[in-house]
């Protein structure tokens, strides 16, 4: 171990140096505190043994300088002193000394003090190495976290790109929506698309669970259901008189294609429908999904209660088509259960009654009313991130 001695008495300095070197240590000895401080600017020492009483810079001042300039790492300091008063020893310890060696001392006592200091130095070095390793690990974790965050943000951007962008152009129906994932990625997804010249298809689905697994399945389903990218499972023959399946057959096809597996245990709820632009007849199926809110132009809104197994939960369930006859000004809202389950700070759910009240209190433009509902949900959550994805797809039949 490399030790620095600061002792103004030549005999004591030489004796101490000889004893330490006989114990196998590398020793540098100087005659004053100022010389010791200068030596520490040039070299690194693991231990300093300094006399208390020295001219110029005494032992306490040298201790203070070492402790207030920790650039060289931790240095174990032993004060060499003839003082034995308790108050003096306390003063030295408060200034930063680690131990004392009282004059006169013998070689065995010196060896014991040095060995005790070595243990402290080794422990400090081990702790420093572990802290440095921890810091490197934390930096790597932070870099990994930032990379994952960038990837999730990009995945979220891609997922949002699957939401309706170019709505079918017509003068019969208008659409508006809310999409608020509880994480970066959502298990909810919805879309609107042209089925043929007279029919518009739409859906809103909710994959059980949250995060990446739910989002991956929701994106897969979005691609599968879209008529522009799907295989022939849902849109078997675009040249025929019926180029698309009925909603109930769509649900059955999805149930067959996406059974709940034994590993991920994933399934999803779905409300899928189509609107005939000529007859204003809405045909739909609900597979474990909350029933739609129907808002007649001249009547009170209501929630249509429906039953049906979620997709993938059981083999060969029976799905039935349901029908709604709509008139100009009527609205229909599809929503995920995150809307009803949205909680305030007291843990109270938003619920069906508040949803009905919210859609009934305003009858302005569809987009403005949907944004008003979104603001109410944000306020109800108290500004907190919701516990579940919140999505809503609303449509309104336009006046003739």
Short mmCIF file of C-alpha atoms in Angstrom, two decimals:
data_model
loop_
_atom_site.label_atom_id
_atom_site.label_comp_id
_atom_site.label_asym_id
_atom_site.label_seq_id
_atom_site.Cartn_x
_atom_site.Cartn_y
_atom_site.Cartn_z
CA UNK A 1 0.00 0.00 0.00
CA UNK A 2 1.26 3.50 -0.77
CA UNK A 3 1.48 5.64 2.39
CA UNK A 4 2.35 9.32 2.83
CA UNK A 5 3.98 10.44 6.12
CA UNK A 6 3.86 14.08 7.24
CA UNK A 7 6.10 14.52 10.32
CA UNK A 8 8.30 17.53 11.11
CA UNK A 9 10.54 15.67 13.59
CA UNK A 10 13.24 13.98 11.52
CA UNK A 11 13.91 11.09 13.89
CA UNK A 12 10.23 10.21 14.27
CA UNK A 13 9.74 10.55 10.51
CA UNK A 14 12.63 8.27 9.62
CA UNK A 15 11.66 5.70 12.27
CA UNK A 16 8.05 5.57 11.09
CA UNK A 17 9.15 5.24 7.46
CA UNK A 18 11.50 2.39 8.31
CA UNK A 19 8.83 0.56 10.29
CA UNK A 20 6.26 0.87 7.52
CA UNK A 21 8.69 -0.24 4.84
CA UNK A 22 9.61 -3.26 6.97
CA UNK A 23 5.90 -4.13 6.91
CA UNK A 24 6.02 -4.13 3.11
CA UNK A 25 4.51 -0.72 2.30
CA UNK A 26 5.60 1.87 -0.27
CA UNK A 27 6.30 5.02 1.74
CA UNK A 28 6.87 8.69 0.91
CA UNK A 29 7.90 10.85 3.91
CA UNK A 30 7.85 14.68 4.03
CA UNK A 31 8.63 17.19 6.76
CA UNK A 32 5.54 19.40 6.75
CA UNK A 33 1.85 19.57 6.02
CA UNK A 34 2.37 21.87 3.04
CA UNK A 35 4.89 19.43 1.50
CA UNK A 36 2.43 16.61 2.10
CA UNK A 37 -0.33 18.54 0.35
CA UNK A 38 2.01 19.22 -2.56
CA UNK A 39 2.92 15.53 -2.81
CA UNK A 40 -0.76 14.62 -2.96
CA UNK A 41 -1.17 16.86 -5.99
CA UNK A 42 1.46 14.80 -7.78
CA UNK A 43 0.74 11.25 -6.61
CA UNK A 44 -2.11 9.16 -5.25
CA UNK A 45 -1.86 7.72 -1.74
CA UNK A 46 -4.16 5.23 -0.09
CA UNK A 47 -3.20 6.34 3.43
CA UNK A 48 -1.80 9.44 5.11
CA UNK A 49 -0.16 9.38 8.55
CA UNK A 50 0.26 12.95 9.73
CA UNK A 51 1.55 14.53 12.89
CA UNK A 52 -0.98 16.79 14.59
CA UNK A 53 1.39 19.60 15.60
CA UNK A 54 3.42 20.95 12.68
CA UNK A 55 4.44 24.45 11.60
CA UNK A 56 2.87 26.05 8.55
CA UNK A 57 0.10 23.53 7.75
CA UNK A 58 -0.71 21.38 10.77
CA UNK A 59 -2.35 17.94 10.77
CA UNK A 60 -5.93 19.20 11.15
CA UNK A 61 -5.54 21.60 8.22
CA UNK A 62 -4.06 18.83 6.09
CA UNK A 63 -7.04 16.61 6.99
CA UNK A 64 -9.43 19.41 6.05
CA UNK A 65 -7.79 19.92 2.66
CA UNK A 66 -7.89 16.21 1.86
CA UNK A 67 -11.54 15.87 2.80
CA UNK A 68 -12.64 18.95 0.88
CA UNK A 69 -10.82 17.83 -2.28
CA UNK A 70 -12.02 14.26 -2.90
CA UNK A 71 -10.79 14.09 -6.50
CA UNK A 72 -8.17 11.50 -5.64
CA UNK A 73 -10.70 9.16 -4.07
CA UNK A 74 -10.98 8.15 -0.46
CA UNK A 75 -7.81 8.50 1.65
CA UNK A 76 -7.53 6.82 5.06
CA UNK A 77 -6.01 9.31 7.54
CA UNK A 78 -4.28 8.50 10.82
CA UNK A 79 -3.41 11.38 13.13
CA UNK A 80 -0.11 10.89 14.92
CA UNK A 81 -0.29 12.80 18.18
CA UNK A 82 0.78 13.06 21.75
CA UNK A 83 -2.65 14.47 22.65
CA UNK A 84 -4.79 12.18 24.74
CA UNK A 85 -7.64 14.43 25.87
CA UNK A 86 -11.04 13.20 24.75
CA UNK A 87 -12.06 16.61 23.37
CA UNK A 88 -8.94 16.69 21.19
CA UNK A 89 -9.68 13.25 19.77
CA UNK A 90 -13.29 14.24 19.04
CA UNK A 91 -12.07 17.38 17.26
CA UNK A 92 -9.77 15.33 15.06
CA UNK A 93 -12.51 12.85 14.16
CA UNK A 94 -14.93 15.66 13.36
CA UNK A 95 -12.36 17.19 11.01
CA UNK A 96 -12.22 13.91 9.09
CA UNK A 97 -9.50 11.72 10.64
CA UNK A 98 -10.19 7.97 10.57
CA UNK A 99 -7.93 6.89 13.44
CA UNK A 100 -5.31 8.00 15.95
CA UNK A 101 -1.88 6.73 16.82
CA UNK A 102 -0.63 8.09 20.14
CA UNK A 103 3.03 8.72 20.78
CA UNK A 104 4.92 6.72 21.82
CA UNK A 105 3.76 3.65 19.89
CA UNK A 106 5.30 0.27 19.15
CA UNK A 107 5.63 -1.61 15.88
CA UNK A 108 2.84 -4.09 16.63
CA UNK A 109 0.34 -1.33 17.37
CA UNK A 110 1.36 0.42 14.18
CA UNK A 111 0.82 -2.81 12.21
CA UNK A 112 -2.65 -3.31 13.70
CA UNK A 113 -3.70 0.26 12.88
CA UNK A 114 -2.43 -0.06 9.33
CA UNK A 115 -4.22 -3.38 8.81
CA UNK A 116 -7.48 -1.91 10.10
CA UNK A 117 -7.07 0.96 7.66
CA UNK A 118 -6.38 -1.45 4.81
CA UNK A 119 -9.65 -3.24 5.46
CA UNK A 120 -11.53 0.05 5.31
CA UNK A 121 -9.69 1.08 2.13
CA UNK A 122 -10.43 -2.27 0.47
CA UNK A 123 -14.09 -2.06 1.44
CA UNK A 124 -14.27 1.49 0.10
CA UNK A 125 -12.64 0.45 -3.16
CA UNK A 126 -15.00 -2.50 -3.48
CA UNK A 127 -17.98 -0.23 -2.83
CA UNK A 128 -16.68 2.30 -5.36
CA UNK A 129 -16.22 -0.43 -7.97
CA UNK A 130 -19.74 -1.71 -7.35
CA UNK A 131 -21.14 1.81 -7.53
CA UNK A 132 -19.34 2.38 -10.83
CA UNK A 133 -20.67 -0.92 -12.13
CA UNK A 134 -24.16 0.05 -10.95
CA UNK A 135 -23.80 3.43 -12.66
CA UNK A 136 -22.78 1.71 -15.91
CA UNK A 137 -25.72 -0.68 -15.56
CA UNK A 138 -28.07 2.24 -14.92
CA UNK A 139 -26.75 4.01 -17.99
CA UNK A 140 -27.32 0.89 -20.06
CA UNK A 141 -30.80 0.52 -18.60
CA UNK A 142 -31.50 4.16 -19.41
CA UNK A 143 -30.27 3.72 -22.99
CA UNK A 144 -32.38 0.57 -23.34
CA UNK A 145 -35.37 2.34 -21.82
CA UNK A 146 -35.00 5.24 -24.23
CA UNK A 147 -34.70 2.83 -27.17
CA UNK A 148 -37.81 0.95 -26.04
CA UNK A 149 -39.63 4.25 -25.57
CA UNK A 150 -38.71 5.31 -29.11
CA UNK A 151 -39.84 1.95 -30.44
CA UNK A 152 -43.12 2.15 -28.53
CA UNK A 153 -43.71 5.71 -29.73
CA UNK A 154 -43.12 4.60 -33.31
CA UNK A 155 -45.39 1.57 -32.80
CA UNK A 156 -48.06 3.86 -31.36
CA UNK A 157 -47.72 6.15 -34.38
CA UNK A 158 -48.15 3.15 -36.71
CA UNK A 159 -51.14 1.93 -34.71
CA UNK A 160 -52.81 5.34 -34.90
CA UNK A 161 -52.22 5.36 -38.64
CA UNK A 162 -54.61 2.39 -38.86
CA UNK A 163 -57.45 4.50 -37.50
CA UNK A 164 -59.79 6.10 -40.04
CA UNK A 165 -57.91 8.59 -42.21
CA UNK A 166 -59.88 8.81 -45.44
CA UNK A 167 -63.53 8.36 -44.61
CA UNK A 168 -65.90 7.10 -47.28
CA UNK A 169 -67.17 10.10 -49.24
CA UNK A 170 -70.96 10.35 -49.15
CA UNK A 171 -73.77 12.69 -48.15
CA UNK A 172 -75.57 10.18 -45.92
CA UNK A 173 -73.44 9.62 -42.80
CA UNK A 174 -70.70 11.40 -40.85
CA UNK A 175 -68.24 9.95 -38.32
CA UNK A 176 -66.23 11.14 -35.28
CA UNK A 177 -64.23 9.28 -32.65
CA UNK A 178 -62.21 9.19 -29.43
CA UNK A 179 -59.01 7.18 -29.05
CA UNK A 180 -57.15 7.35 -25.72
CA UNK A 181 -54.84 4.40 -24.95
CA UNK A 182 -54.01 3.79 -21.29
CA UNK A 183 -50.42 2.86 -22.33
CA UNK A 184 -48.32 3.80 -25.34
CA UNK A 185 -50.09 1.04 -27.27
CA UNK A 186 -53.76 0.14 -27.17
CA UNK A 187 -55.71 -3.08 -27.28
CA UNK A 188 -58.63 -1.12 -28.77
CA UNK A 189 -58.90 -0.34 -32.45
CA UNK A 190 -61.63 0.68 -34.89
CA UNK A 191 -62.13 1.60 -38.50
CA UNK A 192 -64.62 2.68 -41.15
CA UNK A 193 -64.41 1.53 -44.77
CA UNK A 194 -66.40 1.26 -47.99
CA UNK A 195 -67.75 -2.23 -48.58
CA UNK A 196 -69.38 -1.50 -51.93
CA UNK A 197 -71.17 1.37 -53.59
CA UNK A 198 -74.13 1.21 -51.21
CA UNK A 199 -72.64 -0.11 -47.97
CA UNK A 200 -70.19 1.18 -45.38
CA UNK A 201 -68.56 -1.20 -42.92
CA UNK A 202 -67.34 -0.28 -39.45
CA UNK A 203 -66.13 -1.99 -36.30
CA UNK A 204 -64.72 -1.38 -32.86
CA UNK A 205 -62.87 -4.16 -31.05
CA UNK A 206 -61.21 -4.50 -27.67
CA UNK A 207 -58.49 -7.10 -27.04
CA UNK A 208 -58.39 -8.36 -23.46
CA UNK A 209 -55.38 -7.03 -21.56
CA UNK A 210 -53.09 -4.09 -22.18
CA UNK A 211 -49.70 -3.24 -23.60
CA UNK A 212 -47.74 -4.84 -26.40
CA UNK A 213 -49.46 -8.29 -26.60
CA UNK A 214 -52.92 -6.72 -26.85
CA UNK A 215 -51.70 -4.11 -29.33
CA UNK A 216 -50.08 -6.73 -31.58
CA UNK A 217 -53.33 -8.66 -31.81
CA UNK A 218 -55.38 -5.50 -32.37
CA UNK A 219 -53.12 -4.46 -35.27
CA UNK A 220 -53.29 -7.97 -36.75
CA UNK A 221 -57.07 -7.90 -36.51
CA UNK A 222 -57.22 -4.47 -38.10
CA UNK A 223 -55.27 -5.74 -41.09
CA UNK A 224 -57.38 -8.88 -41.26
CA UNK A 225 -60.72 -7.08 -41.19
CA UNK A 226 -59.82 -4.33 -43.64
CA UNK A 227 -61.23 -5.20 -47.09
CA UNK A 228 -58.25 -3.61 -48.83
CA UNK A 229 -55.70 -5.92 -47.24
CA UNK A 230 -57.62 -8.96 -46.06
CA UNK A 231 -57.51 -12.41 -47.50
CA UNK A 232 -60.72 -13.91 -48.82
CA UNK A 233 -61.92 -14.94 -45.35
CA UNK A 234 -64.24 -11.98 -44.83
CA UNK A 235 -64.61 -10.70 -48.38
CA UNK A 236 -64.71 -13.87 -50.46
CA UNK A 237 -65.79 -12.70 -53.87
CA UNK A 238 -65.67 -9.05 -54.81
CA UNK A 239 -67.14 -9.86 -58.21
CA UNK A 240 -70.30 -11.41 -56.80
CA UNK A 241 -73.55 -9.69 -55.90
CA UNK A 242 -72.61 -10.04 -52.21
CA UNK A 243 -68.93 -9.12 -51.97
CA UNK A 244 -68.86 -9.17 -48.18
CA UNK A 245 -70.07 -11.37 -45.36
CA UNK A 246 -72.89 -10.41 -43.04
CA UNK A 247 -71.78 -9.18 -39.57
CA UNK A 248 -72.70 -12.47 -37.87
CA UNK A 249 -70.66 -14.43 -40.42
CA UNK A 250 -67.75 -12.04 -39.94
CA UNK A 251 -67.85 -12.77 -36.19
CA UNK A 252 -67.97 -16.52 -36.85
CA UNK A 253 -65.07 -16.33 -39.29
CA UNK A 254 -62.99 -14.35 -36.81
CA UNK A 255 -63.83 -16.79 -34.02
CA UNK A 256 -62.60 -19.65 -36.19
CA UNK A 257 -59.49 -17.79 -37.29
CA UNK A 258 -58.48 -16.45 -33.83
CA UNK A 259 -59.21 -19.05 -31.15
CA UNK A 260 -57.92 -18.24 -27.66
CA UNK A 261 -54.60 -20.08 -27.30
CA UNK A 262 -53.34 -21.72 -24.17
CA UNK A 263 -50.29 -19.47 -23.87
CA UNK A 264 -51.43 -15.91 -24.36
CA UNK A 265 -55.05 -16.52 -23.30
CA UNK A 266 -56.05 -13.66 -25.61
CA UNK A 267 -59.53 -13.03 -26.87
CA UNK A 268 -61.38 -9.89 -27.87
CA UNK A 269 -64.79 -8.29 -27.95
CA UNK A 270 -66.21 -6.87 -31.16
CA UNK A 271 -69.02 -4.77 -32.49
CA UNK A 272 -69.05 -5.04 -36.28
CA UNK A 273 -71.67 -3.61 -38.58
CA UNK A 274 -72.55 -2.27 -41.97
CA UNK A 275 -74.80 0.62 -42.97
CA UNK A 276 -76.78 0.61 -46.20
CA UNK A 277 -76.62 4.17 -47.54
CA UNK A 278 -79.82 3.73 -49.55
CA UNK A 279 -82.11 2.20 -46.93
CA UNK A 280 -80.33 3.62 -43.85
CA UNK A 281 -80.55 0.13 -42.37
CA UNK A 282 -77.78 -0.74 -39.96
CA UNK A 283 -76.96 -4.42 -39.57
CA UNK A 284 -74.54 -5.39 -36.80
CA UNK A 285 -73.30 -8.09 -34.46
CA UNK A 286 -72.02 -7.78 -30.90
CA UNK A 287 -69.52 -10.37 -29.69
CA UNK A 288 -69.13 -9.80 -25.96
CA UNK A 289 -69.00 -6.07 -26.61
CA UNK A 290 -71.07 -3.32 -24.94
CA UNK A 291 -74.22 -2.56 -26.91
CA UNK A 292 -74.33 0.61 -29.01
CA UNK A 293 -75.81 3.88 -27.84
CA UNK A 294 -78.67 4.87 -30.15
CA UNK A 295 -79.48 8.59 -30.11
CA UNK A 296 -82.62 9.36 -32.14
CA UNK A 297 -82.88 12.88 -33.48
CA UNK A 298 -86.16 13.49 -31.69
CA UNK A 299 -86.10 11.07 -28.76
CA UNK A 300 -84.09 10.13 -25.70
CA UNK A 301 -80.87 8.14 -26.17
CA UNK A 302 -80.73 4.52 -25.10
CA UNK A 303 -78.20 1.71 -24.86
CA UNK A 304 -79.17 -1.39 -26.82
CA UNK A 305 -78.41 -4.38 -24.61
CA UNK A 306 -76.90 -7.26 -26.59
CA UNK A 307 -75.43 -10.64 -25.79
CA UNK A 308 -72.79 -12.76 -27.45
CA UNK A 309 -69.57 -14.56 -26.69
CA UNK A 310 -66.28 -12.68 -27.17
CA UNK A 311 -64.29 -13.78 -30.20
CA UNK A 312 -62.04 -16.74 -29.49
CA UNK A 313 -63.53 -17.63 -26.12
CA UNK A 314 -65.59 -20.70 -27.12
CA UNK A 315 -65.81 -22.98 -30.15
CA UNK A 316 -68.59 -22.39 -32.70
CA UNK A 317 -70.73 -19.87 -30.85
CA UNK A 318 -73.97 -18.71 -32.46
CA UNK A 319 -73.90 -15.10 -33.57
CA UNK A 320 -77.05 -13.31 -34.77
CA UNK A 321 -77.41 -10.24 -36.94
CA UNK A 322 -79.25 -7.33 -35.39
CA UNK A 323 -80.91 -4.47 -37.22
CA UNK A 324 -81.50 -0.78 -36.63
CA UNK A 325 -83.59 1.42 -38.89
CA UNK A 326 -82.13 4.91 -38.78
CA UNK A 327 -83.52 8.26 -39.85
CA UNK A 328 -81.81 11.55 -40.74
CA UNK A 329 -80.31 13.13 -37.60
CA UNK A 330 -80.07 9.83 -35.73
CA UNK A 331 -76.76 8.94 -34.12
CA UNK A 332 -75.15 5.65 -33.10
CA UNK A 333 -72.10 5.32 -30.85
CA UNK A 334 -69.85 2.28 -30.51
CA UNK A 335 -67.51 2.31 -27.51
CA UNK A 336 -65.17 0.09 -25.51
CA UNK A 337 -65.81 -0.82 -21.90
CA UNK A 338 -63.04 1.62 -20.93
CA UNK A 339 -65.61 4.40 -21.37
CA UNK A 340 -67.98 2.93 -18.78
CA UNK A 341 -65.18 1.73 -16.47
CA UNK A 342 -63.36 5.08 -16.42
CA UNK A 343 -62.86 5.93 -12.71
CA UNK A 344 -62.65 9.19 -10.83
CA UNK A 345 -60.33 9.76 -7.87
CA UNK A 346 -62.88 8.09 -5.56
CA UNK A 347 -62.89 4.91 -7.68
CA UNK A 348 -66.40 5.57 -9.03
CA UNK A 349 -67.09 4.41 -12.59
CA UNK A 350 -68.38 6.75 -15.27
CA UNK A 351 -71.11 4.21 -16.03
CA UNK A 352 -74.04 3.99 -18.42
CA UNK A 353 -76.18 6.70 -16.79
CA UNK A 354 -73.49 9.36 -17.14
CA UNK A 355 -72.81 8.27 -20.70
CA UNK A 356 -76.50 8.65 -21.58
CA UNK A 357 -76.63 12.04 -19.85
CA UNK A 358 -73.47 13.21 -21.64
CA UNK A 359 -74.72 12.32 -25.13
CA UNK A 360 -78.17 13.81 -24.40
CA UNK A 361 -77.11 17.21 -23.12
CA UNK A 362 -75.66 18.47 -26.42
CA UNK A 363 -77.09 18.25 -29.90
CA UNK A 364 -74.65 20.31 -31.94
CA UNK A 365 -72.22 19.03 -34.56
CA UNK A 366 -71.19 15.41 -34.16
CA UNK A 367 -67.50 16.23 -33.84
CA UNK A 368 -68.11 18.94 -31.21
CA UNK A 369 -70.35 16.68 -29.16
CA UNK A 370 -67.86 13.81 -29.28
CA UNK A 371 -65.08 16.15 -28.16
CA UNK A 372 -67.31 17.39 -25.35
CA UNK A 373 -67.78 13.80 -24.22
CA UNK A 374 -64.02 13.28 -24.39
CA UNK A 375 -63.50 16.36 -22.19
CA UNK A 376 -65.97 15.00 -19.66
CA UNK A 377 -64.10 11.70 -19.52
CA UNK A 378 -60.79 13.50 -19.03
CA UNK A 379 -62.33 15.58 -16.25
CA UNK A 380 -63.88 12.49 -14.66
CA UNK A 381 -60.44 10.81 -14.54
CA UNK A 382 -59.08 13.87 -12.75
CA UNK A 383 -56.33 14.24 -15.32
CA UNK A 384 -55.00 10.74 -14.56
CA UNK A 385 -54.21 8.18 -17.22
CA UNK A 386 -57.23 5.85 -17.48
CA UNK A 387 -56.89 2.27 -16.27
CA UNK A 388 -58.19 0.93 -19.59
CA UNK A 389 -58.14 2.06 -23.21
CA UNK A 390 -60.93 4.48 -24.08
CA UNK A 391 -62.24 4.41 -27.63
CA UNK A 392 -65.51 5.53 -29.18
CA UNK A 393 -66.76 5.60 -32.77
CA UNK A 394 -69.82 7.73 -33.44
CA UNK A 395 -71.88 8.15 -36.60
CA UNK A 396 -74.73 10.46 -37.55
CA UNK A 397 -77.19 10.17 -40.41
CA UNK A 398 -77.19 13.48 -42.25
CA UNK A 399 -80.30 15.42 -43.17
CA UNK A 400 -81.66 14.76 -46.63
#
